[in-house]
Amino acid sequence: MTDSAGAPAFSLELSEDVRDVRDWTHGFARDVIRPAAAEWDEREETPWPILQEAAKIGLYSLDFFANQWLEPSGVGIPAAFEELYWGDPGIALSLTGTGLAAVAVAGNGTQEQLFEWVPQMFGTADDVKLGAFCSSEPDAGSDVASIRTRAVYDEAKDEWVLNGTKTWATNGGIADVHVVVASVDSELGSRGQASFVVPPGTPGLSQGQKFAKHGIRASHTAEVVLDDVRVPGHCLLGGKEKLDERLARAREGRRSGGQAAMKTFEASRPTVGAMAVGCARAAYEYARDYARDREQFGRPIGENQAVAFTLADMATRIDASRLLVWRAAWMARNDKDFAQAEGSMSKLFASETATWVTQNAIRILGGNGYTREYPVERWHRDATIFTIFEGASEIQRLIIGRSVTGLPVK
């Protein structure tokens, strides 16, 4: 069934293909990811054995990501990611972090660039590779317009020279392919930015500080230092002609199109919402089962209204979050305008649901929930990141506020 514009009509009934992939990824999350979660959280290292196992079955591969990304309803990625993050957000981010770099190439690059660079981000089942998207900086997190990393064109050599420091980069420094957002014309702010691919082994790119994090500790997060990094002209995503046209429009005060970093984040917000839904669902299910089995005063604690009502609110918020995510993902896949900032709505509500659900899961478990003998404390630590990365909750509210009021909310 399609709408009048030819796009698949929105439906809450998943196709057989999406259901099959969802169940397949759930099985991997249940049998491989979840049993290893506590170990890799303690080690605070990239779980290479799990990446390799995922690559061998085709779960960590370009084909898997491309097929789910291009799935007509748009729900392929959210359905699969919810299951992976249900298994463990830290390990799941190691499995999916490359996707953000791939989305940056797909959203800003040419078809030739897509075919050249994205396969190199994943590698093969026998030789696993990683990609990294590098946007944030020490002084430019939510304030993307303040990016200081510079890209200068060397016309004589047809090369771009990149200098600066990126921070909070998933897979930063250990990735084979880095996508770097840099300023080409600082006077234009975010409109003067572009994205560049830094190929494997490029001199001048190095890993800076690796961060010891509160949560998602099985995912590598680090600074990326760019010291006179030279990349060929064809590494500018979209090409120089397109960039020059965009810069000319901006200098004349005309609309210049979306800037590099925000185009990537807009496409990925429903996906982040799906990650949060998976984490929230894991904590809810654990707390629900605990409430059924744990007895106090001669009866299961789930018979107490205080516990049952909390579980009811958990289930309701999780379902509402999933519906917002699916709507936004369908809209994004079918080029529907986010007139009411529906992408930001899905990310905001799902991420804050995850923090609320995981906190209350700890409370239901009481003292047990606060110990590392039970997984809910880890899920609570992991959930916090969803309200921060790829646009903090305050930024999402700003975007939504501007959309619903039509005013330049600051």
Tab-separated table of N, CA and C in Angstrom, residues 1 16 19 47 88 107 115 136 155 180 211 235 242 251 266 288 301 306 308 331 335 349 367 371 395:
chain	number	residue	atom	x	y	z
A	1	MET	N	0.848	-1.202	0.000
A	1	MET	CA	0.000	0.000	0.000
A	1	MET	C	0.874	1.240	0.000
A	16	GLU	N	7.319	-8.724	6.787
A	16	GLU	CA	7.937	-9.999	7.168
A	16	GLU	C	9.453	-9.880	7.197
A	19	ARG	N	10.523	-8.046	10.362
A	19	ARG	CA	10.349	-8.927	11.518
A	19	ARG	C	11.451	-9.983	11.583
A	47	PRO	N	35.147	-4.312	21.823
A	47	PRO	CA	34.985	-5.777	21.859
A	47	PRO	C	35.234	-6.416	20.493
A	88	ASP	N	23.070	-4.691	24.845
A	88	ASP	CA	23.991	-3.861	25.641
A	88	ASP	C	24.348	-2.628	24.829
A	107	GLY	N	24.900	11.270	3.121
A	107	GLY	CA	24.124	12.507	3.147
A	107	GLY	C	24.792	13.684	2.488
A	115	PHE	N	30.412	4.852	-2.924
A	115	PHE	CA	30.910	3.536	-3.315
A	115	PHE	C	32.391	3.360	-2.982
A	136	SER	N	32.331	17.187	16.858
A	136	SER	CA	32.499	17.962	18.096
A	136	SER	C	33.957	18.329	18.341
A	155	GLU	N	45.545	24.682	-4.156
A	155	GLU	CA	45.138	24.519	-5.552
A	155	GLU	C	46.226	23.883	-6.401
A	180	VAL	N	35.581	14.084	8.693
A	180	VAL	CA	35.874	15.245	9.520
A	180	VAL	C	35.103	16.462	9.016
A	211	PHE	N	38.825	8.674	26.329
A	211	PHE	CA	38.040	9.051	27.492
A	211	PHE	C	37.611	7.839	28.317
A	235	CYS	N	38.418	14.022	-1.795
A	235	CYS	CA	37.977	13.642	-0.454
A	235	CYS	C	37.015	14.663	0.149
A	242	LYS	N	30.300	22.025	-6.025
A	242	LYS	CA	29.100	22.155	-5.198
A	242	LYS	C	29.377	23.024	-3.978
A	251	ARG	N	27.431	33.809	0.953
A	251	ARG	CA	28.045	35.135	0.991
A	251	ARG	C	27.109	36.210	0.463
A	266	GLU	N	20.467	15.173	11.577
A	266	GLU	CA	19.048	15.113	11.268
A	266	GLU	C	18.643	13.716	10.804
A	288	ARG	N	10.434	-5.729	35.604
A	288	ARG	CA	9.128	-6.408	35.599
A	288	ARG	C	9.265	-7.842	36.103
A	301	ILE	N	6.518	-8.281	45.095
A	301	ILE	CA	6.469	-6.819	45.218
A	301	ILE	C	5.661	-6.194	44.090
A	306	ALA	N	2.497	0.797	44.115
A	306	ALA	CA	3.625	1.686	43.811
A	306	ALA	C	4.539	1.078	42.762
A	308	ALA	N	3.643	-1.625	40.655
A	308	ALA	CA	2.864	-1.911	39.445
A	308	ALA	C	2.603	-0.652	38.626
A	331	MET	N	9.126	9.002	8.052
A	331	MET	CA	9.158	10.313	7.410
A	331	MET	C	10.516	10.573	6.757
A	335	ASP	N	11.262	11.053	2.643
A	335	ASP	CA	11.478	12.475	2.323
A	335	ASP	C	10.319	13.366	2.750
A	349	PHE	N	12.203	12.453	23.394
A	349	PHE	CA	11.324	11.684	24.259
A	349	PHE	C	11.904	10.311	24.585
A	367	GLY	N	18.353	-2.100	46.874
A	367	GLY	CA	19.803	-2.176	47.023
A	367	GLY	C	20.449	-3.040	45.971
A	371	THR	N	23.911	-2.364	42.735
A	371	THR	CA	25.156	-3.132	42.675
A	371	THR	C	25.421	-3.601	41.252
A	395	ILE	N	19.124	21.038	23.151
A	395	ILE	CA	19.164	21.392	21.728
A	395	ILE	C	17.904	20.887	21.026
